[in-house]
XYZ file of C-alpha atoms in Angstrom:
631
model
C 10.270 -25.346 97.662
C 13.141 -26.536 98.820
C 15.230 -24.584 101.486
C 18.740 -23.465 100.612
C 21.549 -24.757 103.666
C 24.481 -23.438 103.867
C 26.941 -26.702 103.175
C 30.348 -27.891 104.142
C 31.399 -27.142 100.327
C 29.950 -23.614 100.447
C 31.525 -22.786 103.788
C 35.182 -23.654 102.420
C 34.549 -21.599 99.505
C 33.789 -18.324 101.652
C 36.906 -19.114 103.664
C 39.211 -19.270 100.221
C 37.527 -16.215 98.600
C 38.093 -14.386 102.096
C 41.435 -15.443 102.195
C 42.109 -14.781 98.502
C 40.447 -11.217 99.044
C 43.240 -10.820 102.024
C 46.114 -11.961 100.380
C 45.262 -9.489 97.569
C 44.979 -6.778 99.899
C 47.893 -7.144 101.426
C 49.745 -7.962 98.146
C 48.594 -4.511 96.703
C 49.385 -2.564 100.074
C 51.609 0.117 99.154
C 56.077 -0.964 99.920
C 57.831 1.735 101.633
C 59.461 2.587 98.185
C 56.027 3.451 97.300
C 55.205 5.807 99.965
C 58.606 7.044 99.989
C 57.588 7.644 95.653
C 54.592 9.102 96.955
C 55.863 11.418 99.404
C 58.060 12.962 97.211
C 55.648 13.493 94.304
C 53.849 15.388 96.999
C 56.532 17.648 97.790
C 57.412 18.001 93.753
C 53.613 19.507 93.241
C 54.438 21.723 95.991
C 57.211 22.926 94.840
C 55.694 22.738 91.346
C 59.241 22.170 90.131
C 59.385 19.632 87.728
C 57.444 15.919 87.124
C 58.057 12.947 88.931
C 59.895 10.223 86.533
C 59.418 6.597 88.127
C 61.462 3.465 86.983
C 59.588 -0.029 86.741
C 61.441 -3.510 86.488
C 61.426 -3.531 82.686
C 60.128 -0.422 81.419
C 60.696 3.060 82.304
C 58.088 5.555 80.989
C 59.014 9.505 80.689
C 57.674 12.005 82.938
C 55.751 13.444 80.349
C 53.519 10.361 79.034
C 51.727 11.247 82.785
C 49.630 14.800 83.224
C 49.810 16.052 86.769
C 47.909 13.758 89.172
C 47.203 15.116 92.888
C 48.539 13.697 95.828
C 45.568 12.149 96.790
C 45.782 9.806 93.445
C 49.382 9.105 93.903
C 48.416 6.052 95.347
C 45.952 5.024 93.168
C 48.800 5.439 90.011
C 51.446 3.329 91.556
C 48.726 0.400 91.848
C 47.720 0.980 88.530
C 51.019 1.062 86.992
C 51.830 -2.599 89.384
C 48.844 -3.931 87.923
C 48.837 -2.453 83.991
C 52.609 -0.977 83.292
C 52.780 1.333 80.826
C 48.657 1.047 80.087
C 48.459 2.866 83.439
C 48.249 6.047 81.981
C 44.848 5.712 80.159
C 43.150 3.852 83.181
C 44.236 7.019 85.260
C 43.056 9.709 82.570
C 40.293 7.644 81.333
C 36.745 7.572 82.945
C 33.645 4.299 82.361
C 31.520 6.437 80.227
C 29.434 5.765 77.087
C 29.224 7.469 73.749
C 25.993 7.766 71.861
C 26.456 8.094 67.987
C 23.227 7.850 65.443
C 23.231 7.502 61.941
C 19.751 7.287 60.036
C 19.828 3.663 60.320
C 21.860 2.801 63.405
C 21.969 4.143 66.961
C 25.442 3.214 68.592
C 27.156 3.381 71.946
C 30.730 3.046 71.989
C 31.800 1.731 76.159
C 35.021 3.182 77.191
C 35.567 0.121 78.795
C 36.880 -2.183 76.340
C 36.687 0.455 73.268
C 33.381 -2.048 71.512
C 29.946 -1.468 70.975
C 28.080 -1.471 74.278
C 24.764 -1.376 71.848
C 23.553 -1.645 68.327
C 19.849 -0.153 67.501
C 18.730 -0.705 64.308
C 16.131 1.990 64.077
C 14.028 0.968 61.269
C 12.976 -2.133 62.959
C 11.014 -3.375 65.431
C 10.466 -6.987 67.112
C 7.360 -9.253 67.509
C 6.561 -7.016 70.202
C 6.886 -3.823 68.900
C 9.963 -3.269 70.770
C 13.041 -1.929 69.238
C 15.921 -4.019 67.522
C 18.850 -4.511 69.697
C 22.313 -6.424 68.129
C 24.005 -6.147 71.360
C 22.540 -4.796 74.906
C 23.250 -5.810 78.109
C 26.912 -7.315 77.619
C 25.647 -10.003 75.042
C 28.664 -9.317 73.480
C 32.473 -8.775 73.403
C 35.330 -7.757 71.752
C 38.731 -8.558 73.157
C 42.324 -8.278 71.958
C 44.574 -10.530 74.312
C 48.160 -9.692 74.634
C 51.246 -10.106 76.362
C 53.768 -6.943 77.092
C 57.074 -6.961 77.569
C 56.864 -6.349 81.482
C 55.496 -9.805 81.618
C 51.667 -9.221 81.868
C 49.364 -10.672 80.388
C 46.220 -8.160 79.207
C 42.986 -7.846 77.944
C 41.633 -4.563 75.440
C 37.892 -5.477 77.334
C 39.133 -4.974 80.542
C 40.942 -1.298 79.942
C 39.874 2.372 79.333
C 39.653 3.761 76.172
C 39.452 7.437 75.680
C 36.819 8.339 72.844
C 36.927 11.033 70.151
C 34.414 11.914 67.705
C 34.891 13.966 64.201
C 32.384 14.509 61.775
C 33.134 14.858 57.608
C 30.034 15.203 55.502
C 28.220 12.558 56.016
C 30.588 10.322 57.887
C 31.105 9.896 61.617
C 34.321 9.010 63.137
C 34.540 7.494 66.136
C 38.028 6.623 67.323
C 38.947 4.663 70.530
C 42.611 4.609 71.618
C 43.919 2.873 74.690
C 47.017 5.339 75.740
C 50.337 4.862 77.055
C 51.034 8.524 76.146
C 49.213 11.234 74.232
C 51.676 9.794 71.052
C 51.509 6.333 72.181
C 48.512 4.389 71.550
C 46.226 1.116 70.388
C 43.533 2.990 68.526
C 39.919 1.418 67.539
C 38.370 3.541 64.479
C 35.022 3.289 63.516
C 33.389 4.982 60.309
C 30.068 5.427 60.391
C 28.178 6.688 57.391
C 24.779 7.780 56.646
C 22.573 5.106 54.912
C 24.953 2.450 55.006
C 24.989 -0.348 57.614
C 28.250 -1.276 57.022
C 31.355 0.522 59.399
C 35.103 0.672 58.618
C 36.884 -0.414 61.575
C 40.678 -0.412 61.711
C 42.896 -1.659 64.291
C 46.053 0.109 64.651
C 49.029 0.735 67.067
C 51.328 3.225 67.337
C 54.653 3.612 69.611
C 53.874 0.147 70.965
C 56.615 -2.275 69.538
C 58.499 -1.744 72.777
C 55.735 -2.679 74.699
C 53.869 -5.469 72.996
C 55.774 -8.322 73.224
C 55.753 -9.935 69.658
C 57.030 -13.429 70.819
C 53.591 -14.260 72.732
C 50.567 -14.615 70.062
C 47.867 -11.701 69.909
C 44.261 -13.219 69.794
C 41.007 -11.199 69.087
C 38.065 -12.690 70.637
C 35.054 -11.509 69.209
C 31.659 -13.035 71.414
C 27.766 -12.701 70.702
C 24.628 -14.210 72.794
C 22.070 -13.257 70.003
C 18.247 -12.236 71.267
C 15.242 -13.438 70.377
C 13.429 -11.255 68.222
C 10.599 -13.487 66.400
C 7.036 -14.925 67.760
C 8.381 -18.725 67.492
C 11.716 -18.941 69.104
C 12.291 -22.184 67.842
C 11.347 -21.055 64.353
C 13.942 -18.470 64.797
C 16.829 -20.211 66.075
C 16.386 -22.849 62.913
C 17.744 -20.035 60.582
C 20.486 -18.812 63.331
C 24.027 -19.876 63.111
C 27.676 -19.000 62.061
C 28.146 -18.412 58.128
C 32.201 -17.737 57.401
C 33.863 -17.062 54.299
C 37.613 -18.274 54.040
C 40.048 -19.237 51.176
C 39.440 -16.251 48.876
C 35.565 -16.865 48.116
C 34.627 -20.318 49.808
C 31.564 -19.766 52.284
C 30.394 -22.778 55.008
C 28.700 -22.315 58.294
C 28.449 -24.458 61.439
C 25.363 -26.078 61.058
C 22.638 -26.113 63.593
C 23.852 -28.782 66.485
C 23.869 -28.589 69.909
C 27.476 -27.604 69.791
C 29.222 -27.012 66.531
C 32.948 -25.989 66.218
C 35.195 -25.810 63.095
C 38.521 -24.096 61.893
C 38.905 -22.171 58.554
C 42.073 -21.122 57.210
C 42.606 -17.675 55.680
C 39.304 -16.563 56.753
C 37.835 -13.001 55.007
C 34.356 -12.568 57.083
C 32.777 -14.616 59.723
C 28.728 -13.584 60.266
C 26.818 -14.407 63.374
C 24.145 -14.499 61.505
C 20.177 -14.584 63.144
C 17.150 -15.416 61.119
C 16.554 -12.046 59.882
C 19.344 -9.986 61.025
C 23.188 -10.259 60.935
C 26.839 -9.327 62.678
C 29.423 -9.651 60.390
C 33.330 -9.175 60.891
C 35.099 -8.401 57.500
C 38.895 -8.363 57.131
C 40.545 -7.103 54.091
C 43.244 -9.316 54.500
C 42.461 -12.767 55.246
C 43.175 -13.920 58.885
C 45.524 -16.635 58.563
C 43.496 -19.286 61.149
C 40.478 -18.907 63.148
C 38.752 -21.137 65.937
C 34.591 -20.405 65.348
C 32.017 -21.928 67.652
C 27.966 -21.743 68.276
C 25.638 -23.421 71.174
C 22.596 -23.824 71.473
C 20.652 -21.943 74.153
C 17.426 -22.921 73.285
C 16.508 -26.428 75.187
C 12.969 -25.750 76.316
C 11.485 -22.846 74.370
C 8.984 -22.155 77.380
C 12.123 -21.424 79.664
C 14.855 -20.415 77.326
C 12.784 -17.402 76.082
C 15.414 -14.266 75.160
C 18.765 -15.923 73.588
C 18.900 -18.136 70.793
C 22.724 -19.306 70.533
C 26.096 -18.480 71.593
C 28.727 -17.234 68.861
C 32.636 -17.210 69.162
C 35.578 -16.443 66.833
C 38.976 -16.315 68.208
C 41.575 -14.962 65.694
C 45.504 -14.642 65.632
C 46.726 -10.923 65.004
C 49.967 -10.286 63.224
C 52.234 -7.762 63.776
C 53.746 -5.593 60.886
C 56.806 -3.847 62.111
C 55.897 -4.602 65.679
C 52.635 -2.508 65.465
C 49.130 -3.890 65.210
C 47.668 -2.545 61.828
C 44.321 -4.096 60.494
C 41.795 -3.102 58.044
C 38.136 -4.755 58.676
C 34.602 -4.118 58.390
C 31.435 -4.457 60.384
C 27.947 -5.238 59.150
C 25.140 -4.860 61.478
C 21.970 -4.799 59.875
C 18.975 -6.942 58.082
C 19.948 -10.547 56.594
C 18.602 -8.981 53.170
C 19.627 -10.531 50.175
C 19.370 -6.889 48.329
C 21.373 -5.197 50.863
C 24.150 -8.100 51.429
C 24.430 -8.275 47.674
C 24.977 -4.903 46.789
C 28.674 -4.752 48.862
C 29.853 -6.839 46.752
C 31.917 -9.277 49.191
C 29.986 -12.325 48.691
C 27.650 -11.600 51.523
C 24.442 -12.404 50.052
C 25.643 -16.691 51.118
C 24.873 -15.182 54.038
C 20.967 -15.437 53.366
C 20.752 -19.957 52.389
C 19.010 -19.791 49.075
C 20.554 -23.893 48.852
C 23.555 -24.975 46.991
C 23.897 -25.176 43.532
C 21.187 -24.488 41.020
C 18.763 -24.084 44.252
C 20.457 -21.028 45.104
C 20.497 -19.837 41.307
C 17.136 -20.201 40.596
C 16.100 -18.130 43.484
C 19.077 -15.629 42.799
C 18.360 -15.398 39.206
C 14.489 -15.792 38.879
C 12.799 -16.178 41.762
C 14.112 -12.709 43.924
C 14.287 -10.684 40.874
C 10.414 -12.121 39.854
C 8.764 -11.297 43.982
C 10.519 -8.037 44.194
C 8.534 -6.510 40.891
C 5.289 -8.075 41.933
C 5.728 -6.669 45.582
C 6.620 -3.609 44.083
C 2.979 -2.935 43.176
C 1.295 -6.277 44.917
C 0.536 -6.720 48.526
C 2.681 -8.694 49.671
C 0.454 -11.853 50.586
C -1.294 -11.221 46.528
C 2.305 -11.014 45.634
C 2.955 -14.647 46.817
C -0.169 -15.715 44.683
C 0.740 -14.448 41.738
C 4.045 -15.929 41.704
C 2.803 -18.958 42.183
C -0.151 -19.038 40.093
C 3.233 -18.205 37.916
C 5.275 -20.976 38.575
C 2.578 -23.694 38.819
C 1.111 -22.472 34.886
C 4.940 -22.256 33.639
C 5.121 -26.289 35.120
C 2.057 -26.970 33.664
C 3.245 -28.849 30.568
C 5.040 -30.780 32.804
C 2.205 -32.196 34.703
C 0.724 -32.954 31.268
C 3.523 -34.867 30.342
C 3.356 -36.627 33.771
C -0.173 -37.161 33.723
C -0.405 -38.458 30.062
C 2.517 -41.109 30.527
C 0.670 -42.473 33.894
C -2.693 -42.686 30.948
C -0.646 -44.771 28.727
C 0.495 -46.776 31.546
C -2.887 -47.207 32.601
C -4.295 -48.217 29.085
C -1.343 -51.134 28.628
C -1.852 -52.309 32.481
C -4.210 -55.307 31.010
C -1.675 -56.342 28.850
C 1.301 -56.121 31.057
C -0.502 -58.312 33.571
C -0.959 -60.897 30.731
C 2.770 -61.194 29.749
C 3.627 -61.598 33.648
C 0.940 -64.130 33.835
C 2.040 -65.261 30.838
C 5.668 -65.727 31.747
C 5.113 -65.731 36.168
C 7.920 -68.625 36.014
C 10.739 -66.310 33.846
C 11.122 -62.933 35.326
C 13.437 -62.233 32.683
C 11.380 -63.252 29.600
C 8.661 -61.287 31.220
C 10.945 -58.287 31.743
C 11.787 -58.720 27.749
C 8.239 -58.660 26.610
C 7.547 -55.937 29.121
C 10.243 -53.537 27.560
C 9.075 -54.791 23.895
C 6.173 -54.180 24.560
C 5.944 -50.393 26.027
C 8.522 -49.525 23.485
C 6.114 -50.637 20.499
C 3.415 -48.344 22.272
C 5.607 -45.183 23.574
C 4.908 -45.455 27.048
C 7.298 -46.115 29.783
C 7.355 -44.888 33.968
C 10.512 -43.402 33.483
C 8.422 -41.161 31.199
C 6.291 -39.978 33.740
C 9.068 -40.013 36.684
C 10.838 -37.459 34.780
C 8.825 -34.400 34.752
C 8.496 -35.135 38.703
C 12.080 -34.866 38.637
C 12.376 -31.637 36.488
C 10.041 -29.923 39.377
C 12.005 -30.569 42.690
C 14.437 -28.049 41.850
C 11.502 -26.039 41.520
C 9.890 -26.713 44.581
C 13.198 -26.767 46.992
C 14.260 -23.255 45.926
C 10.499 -21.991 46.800
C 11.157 -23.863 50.309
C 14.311 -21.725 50.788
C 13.194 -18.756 49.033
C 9.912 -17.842 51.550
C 11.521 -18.069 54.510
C 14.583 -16.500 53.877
C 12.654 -13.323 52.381
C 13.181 -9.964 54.309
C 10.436 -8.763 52.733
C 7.857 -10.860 54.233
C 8.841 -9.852 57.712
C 6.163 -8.087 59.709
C 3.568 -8.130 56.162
C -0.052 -8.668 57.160
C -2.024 -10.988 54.601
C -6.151 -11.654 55.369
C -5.584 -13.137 58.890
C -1.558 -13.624 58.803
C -0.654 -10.913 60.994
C 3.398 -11.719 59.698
C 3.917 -13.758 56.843
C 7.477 -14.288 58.331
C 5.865 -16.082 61.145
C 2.837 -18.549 61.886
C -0.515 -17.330 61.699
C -3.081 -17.921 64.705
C -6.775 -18.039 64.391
C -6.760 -20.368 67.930
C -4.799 -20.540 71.082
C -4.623 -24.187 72.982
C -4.517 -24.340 76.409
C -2.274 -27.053 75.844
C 0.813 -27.666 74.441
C 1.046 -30.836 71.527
C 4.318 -32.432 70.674
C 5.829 -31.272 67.466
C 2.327 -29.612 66.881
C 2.478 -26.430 69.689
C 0.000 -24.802 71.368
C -1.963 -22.916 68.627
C -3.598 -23.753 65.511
C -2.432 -21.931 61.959
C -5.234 -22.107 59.564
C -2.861 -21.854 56.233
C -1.166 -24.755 57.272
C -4.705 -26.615 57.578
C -5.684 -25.433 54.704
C -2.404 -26.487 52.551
C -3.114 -29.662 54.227
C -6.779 -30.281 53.087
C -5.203 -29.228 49.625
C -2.478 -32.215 49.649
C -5.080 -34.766 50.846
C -7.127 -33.923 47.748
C -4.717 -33.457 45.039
C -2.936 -36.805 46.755
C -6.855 -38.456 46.363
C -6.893 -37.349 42.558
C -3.268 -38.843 41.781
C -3.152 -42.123 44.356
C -5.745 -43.770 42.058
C -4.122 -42.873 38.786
C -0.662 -43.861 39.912
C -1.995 -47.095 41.753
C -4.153 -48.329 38.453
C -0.996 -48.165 36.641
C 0.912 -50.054 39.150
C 0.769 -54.070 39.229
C 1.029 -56.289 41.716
C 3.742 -58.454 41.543
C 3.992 -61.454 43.727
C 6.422 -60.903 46.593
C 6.117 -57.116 46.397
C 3.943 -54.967 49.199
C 0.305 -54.062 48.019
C 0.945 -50.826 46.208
C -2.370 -49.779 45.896
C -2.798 -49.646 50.551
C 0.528 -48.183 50.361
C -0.572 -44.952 48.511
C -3.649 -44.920 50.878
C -1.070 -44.646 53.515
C 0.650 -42.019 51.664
C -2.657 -39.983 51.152
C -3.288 -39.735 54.470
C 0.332 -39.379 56.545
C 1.386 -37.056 54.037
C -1.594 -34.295 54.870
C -0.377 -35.006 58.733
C 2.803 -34.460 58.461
C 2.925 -31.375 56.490
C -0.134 -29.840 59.387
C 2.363 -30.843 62.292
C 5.310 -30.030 60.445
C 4.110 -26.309 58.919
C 2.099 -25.441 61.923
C 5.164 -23.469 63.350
C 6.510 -22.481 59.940
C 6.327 -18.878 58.161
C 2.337 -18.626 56.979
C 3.916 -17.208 53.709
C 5.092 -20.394 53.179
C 1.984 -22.211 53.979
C 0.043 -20.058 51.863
C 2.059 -20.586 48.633
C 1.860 -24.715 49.417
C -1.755 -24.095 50.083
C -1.756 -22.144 46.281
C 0.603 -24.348 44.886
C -1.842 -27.664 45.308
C -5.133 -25.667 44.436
C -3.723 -24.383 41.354
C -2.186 -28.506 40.526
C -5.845 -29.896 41.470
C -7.381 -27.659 38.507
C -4.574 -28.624 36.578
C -5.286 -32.448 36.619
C -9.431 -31.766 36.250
C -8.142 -29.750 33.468
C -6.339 -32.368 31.993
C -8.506 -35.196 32.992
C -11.525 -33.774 31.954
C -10.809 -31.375 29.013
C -7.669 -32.084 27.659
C -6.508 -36.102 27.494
C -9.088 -38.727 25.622
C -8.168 -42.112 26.885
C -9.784 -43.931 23.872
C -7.781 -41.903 21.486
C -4.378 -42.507 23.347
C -5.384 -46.153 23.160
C -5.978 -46.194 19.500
C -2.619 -44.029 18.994
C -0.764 -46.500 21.165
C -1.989 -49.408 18.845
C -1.464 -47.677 15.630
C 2.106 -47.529 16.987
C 2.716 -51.447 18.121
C 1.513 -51.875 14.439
C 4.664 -49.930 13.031
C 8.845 -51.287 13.384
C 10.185 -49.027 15.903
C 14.014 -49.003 16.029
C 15.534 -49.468 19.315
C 17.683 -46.603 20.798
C 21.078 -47.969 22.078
C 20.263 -48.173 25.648
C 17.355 -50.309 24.473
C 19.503 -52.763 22.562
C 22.019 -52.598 25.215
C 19.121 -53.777 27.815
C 17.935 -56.369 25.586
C 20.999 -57.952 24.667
C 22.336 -57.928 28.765
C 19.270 -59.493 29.568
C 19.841 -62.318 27.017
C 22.839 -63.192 28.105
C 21.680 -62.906 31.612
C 18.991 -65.856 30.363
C 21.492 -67.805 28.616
C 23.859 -67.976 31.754
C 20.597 -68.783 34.137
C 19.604 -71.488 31.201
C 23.182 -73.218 31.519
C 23.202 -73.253 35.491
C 20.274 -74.893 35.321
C 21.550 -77.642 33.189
C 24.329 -78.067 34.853
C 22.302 -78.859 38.101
């Protein structure tokens, strides 16, 4: 190990922070006015004749916005009031405590210090360890309200004493938080905490401050979160962590999941520092005109970086009304739930990324409504079976339709290779004949890349529906310990690049699944492909396909939610019996054939497209055929 020496560059720096430390000292040293001020309120408690009123540069508070003080704190008021003004009074009648307040779901403190959450237990859940769920802990976050006064300070709400009072009514807590200049004067933090609900009203309200807060400097809240690690794979975890806002009256976007990602939204309604399964979320009910939101990355080597996943800001402006601070908001801490984000009403659920568009509705609409009866009866892991048994015999017919075009395709191949033979020396005579000739017989590859196209909607909602489920989190399945999370059935002593240092068996397994449904297809698909001169050798290119595509998904899943795995393991089981079905049982080659020649024998009218094809690749001949003569 290297030892530490003390350096040139170190030795300066002790020398300024001494002499910094010094000048402060003696800047802060009590003037003769001072001890003069505090011999006399000396002689006033004596005397016990009447308060001490003290003048400041540009604000003069009354005698009575101070309770008696004794002598011995004299001292320690007039620095206060040089350093804080008129805030003075609650940093002198104000002590660093904390204030424990529980709901059924939520165990609180509320730090004098600042007026915010110190820490946020959610008490129905625990982490990968077993360990309670903590939001904040430790000063992983803040909340700050920067402003400037009209003494010409500059302060900060994080850095002052609040002094806390708590009411009950029913079954709602009130906490409130006010920062005093006198009992009447006051910046006042209210929570509302109710039972069953993990949502808080939170208001933010002066009163008897307009002469104090100067309104010409701008008032910024500064809301900051480190968020902890709370799943097995860290890396997993952090994939599904990031900033999700909500601005323009309904518009939702989020940072994205860079290094460093910044943005600005205008009129902003809720920004939610959201983690993979659980969620902070400021709500105004009046949109905040401009905000600054930010989120890094904390996460560069998972082996080191082991308790934070990212670092969250917001920094909002704060408008006065009147000259007073008055805003209504909202704060969510609890699970990223689709069911319990959807049932405020405030466009939460975009929170939890079901994808864009008809992604999101299909799992909105079908898929969440469809897992949340089977689980209701289902274990969870059976549940995931079921629906996809579900799915994959709903798709079926599509398959068929996939399966029988690639037949047809399969039965014309001999005579498609003819008329390119035929015609090798005009690729658009060839092209003709081609399209004559699978229109005459009803077969076409469009016809068979459609129904693979009607499926990926399909398939991409079920890749954003299983990890984003709640419910999976911490649900045992065979040897899944946590569907929300890999599954281990071996630990490697070493550590494999994109692979990791453990083997998940459902992963494997989903693998072994996609080489042989891949096996059953390739040949299929390559027997209806031809060769065409110039073109790459379709027929090693599927090889490839079968066996990088097995590879990838093993390195690729190995880290990803088992759930997951298990449904793609499913999923290609269920489309292997499917095909042998359909193979076997279902489609009769030599009666396709004889159907496809019954049809070349009958006129079939060409649809518009068809004619429009034919005739643009006419004139595309004609205009090649007059070049050439020309030349």
């Amino acid at each position: 190990m290297e030892e530490k020496k003390l350096d040139l560059n170190s030795v300066i720096g002790f020398i300024l922070i001494f002499g910094i430390l010094m000048f402060m000292l003696w800047k802060n040293q009590p003037t003769p006015e001072e001890l003069e001020a505090q011999e006399k309120a000396k002689q006033e408690q004596v005397a016990a004749e009447k308060k001490a009123k003290e003048k400041e540069a540009s604000f003069v508070e009354a005698a009575e916005d101070f309770s008696a003080t004794s002598a011995s704190d004299s001292l320690k008021l007039i620095a206060l009031k040089n350093k804080l003004g008129a805030f003075a009074y609650s940093a002198a009648n104000t002590s660093n405590e904390e204030t424990l307040v529980e709901s059924d779901l939520l165990a609180l403190k509320f730090s004098n210090k600042g007026g915010y959450l110190s820490e946020v237990r959610l008490k129905e859940f625990v982490d990968f360890k077993g360990n309670p769920i903590y939001l904040i802990k430790d000063n992983n976050a803040s909340f700050n309200i920067n402003f400037g006064t009209t003494d010409s300070r500059i302060l900060n709400t994080k850095d002052l004493l609040f002094a806390p009072t708590i009411t009950k009514n029913g079954d709602v807590t009130v906490v409130s938080m006010k920062l005093k200049v006198s009992e009447s004067k006051f910046l006042e933090y209210r929570y509302e905490l109710k039972e069953g609900d993990y949502m808080m009203n939170f208001t933010i309200r002066s009163q008897g401050l307009s002469e104090i807060i100067n309104s010409s400097q701008d008032i910024n809240l500064d809301w900051n979160l480190k968020t902890y690690r709370h799943a097995k794979s860290i890396s997993y975890e952090n994939r599904y962590t990031e900033v999700v806002y909500e601005y323009e009256e309904g518009k939702d976007n989020y940072l994205g999941q860079r290094e460093l990602s910044d943005d600005t939204a205008e009129d902003l309604t809720y920004v939610a520092f959201k983690q993979h399964f659980f969620t902070s979320v400021l709500l105004s009910e009046e949109p905040i005109k401009t905000a600054s939101l930010e989120s890094r990355n904390l996460v560069q080597d998972e082996d080191i970086d082991t308790v934070y996943t990212k670092a969250f800001t917001a920094k909002m402006p704060l408008q006065l009304k009147g000259g007073e601070l008055s805003q209504s908001m909202d704060w969510y801490y609890g699970p990223t739930d689709y069911k319990i984000l959807n049932k405020y009403d405030r466009n939460l659920d975009e929170i939890v990324p079901l994808g864009w568009g008809i992604f999101g509705w299909i799992n909105r609409y079908l898929f969440i409504p469809f897992f949340a009866f089977l689980s209701g009866f289902l274990p969870y892991g059976i549940a995931i079976i079921v629906m996809t048994i579900s799915i994959k015999l709903l798709m079926s017919f599509v398959q068929y339709k996939q399966f029988l075009s690639q037949a047809k395709m399969k039965i014309l191949k001999p005579e498609l290779d003819a008329i390119r033979e035929k015609y090798k020396d005009n690729k658009m005579k060839a092209q003709q004949e081609t399209l004559a000739l699978q229109t005459k017989a009803g077969a076409s590859p469009m016809a068979g890349c459609l129904p693979a196209l009607i499926q990926l909607p399909v398939f991409y909602a079920l890749f954003q529906f299983f990890p984003s489920a709640f419910d999976l989190r911490q649900k045992s399945f065979l040897w899944a310990e946590d569907l929300s999370s890999y599954d281990t059935i071996a630990e490697l002593p070493f550590k494999i690049p994109f692979y990791g240092d453990h083997v998940s068996l459902f992963p494997l397994l989903a693998s072994i699944a996609i080489f042989f449904y891949m096996r059953l297809t390739t040949g299929q698909q390559v027997a209806t492909q031809p060769q065409q001169e110039g073109m790459p050798d379709m027929g090693k290119m599927m090889k490839y396909m079968m066996y990088f595509s097995p590879i990838m998904m093993l390195f690729f899943f190995n880290n990803y939610a088992s759930g997951l795995s298990l449904y793609y393991f499913i999923s290609n089981l269920i489309s292997i019996g499917i095909i042998l079905v359909i193979k076997n049982f279902i489609l009769d080659e030599d009666k396709i054939h004889a159907e496809m020649q019954e049809k070349k024998k009958k006129p079939k009218k060409e649809s518009r497209f068809q004619q429009k094809m034919k005739q643009m690749m006419e004139e595309a001949e004609k205009q090649k055929q007059m070049q050439q003569k020309r030349k």
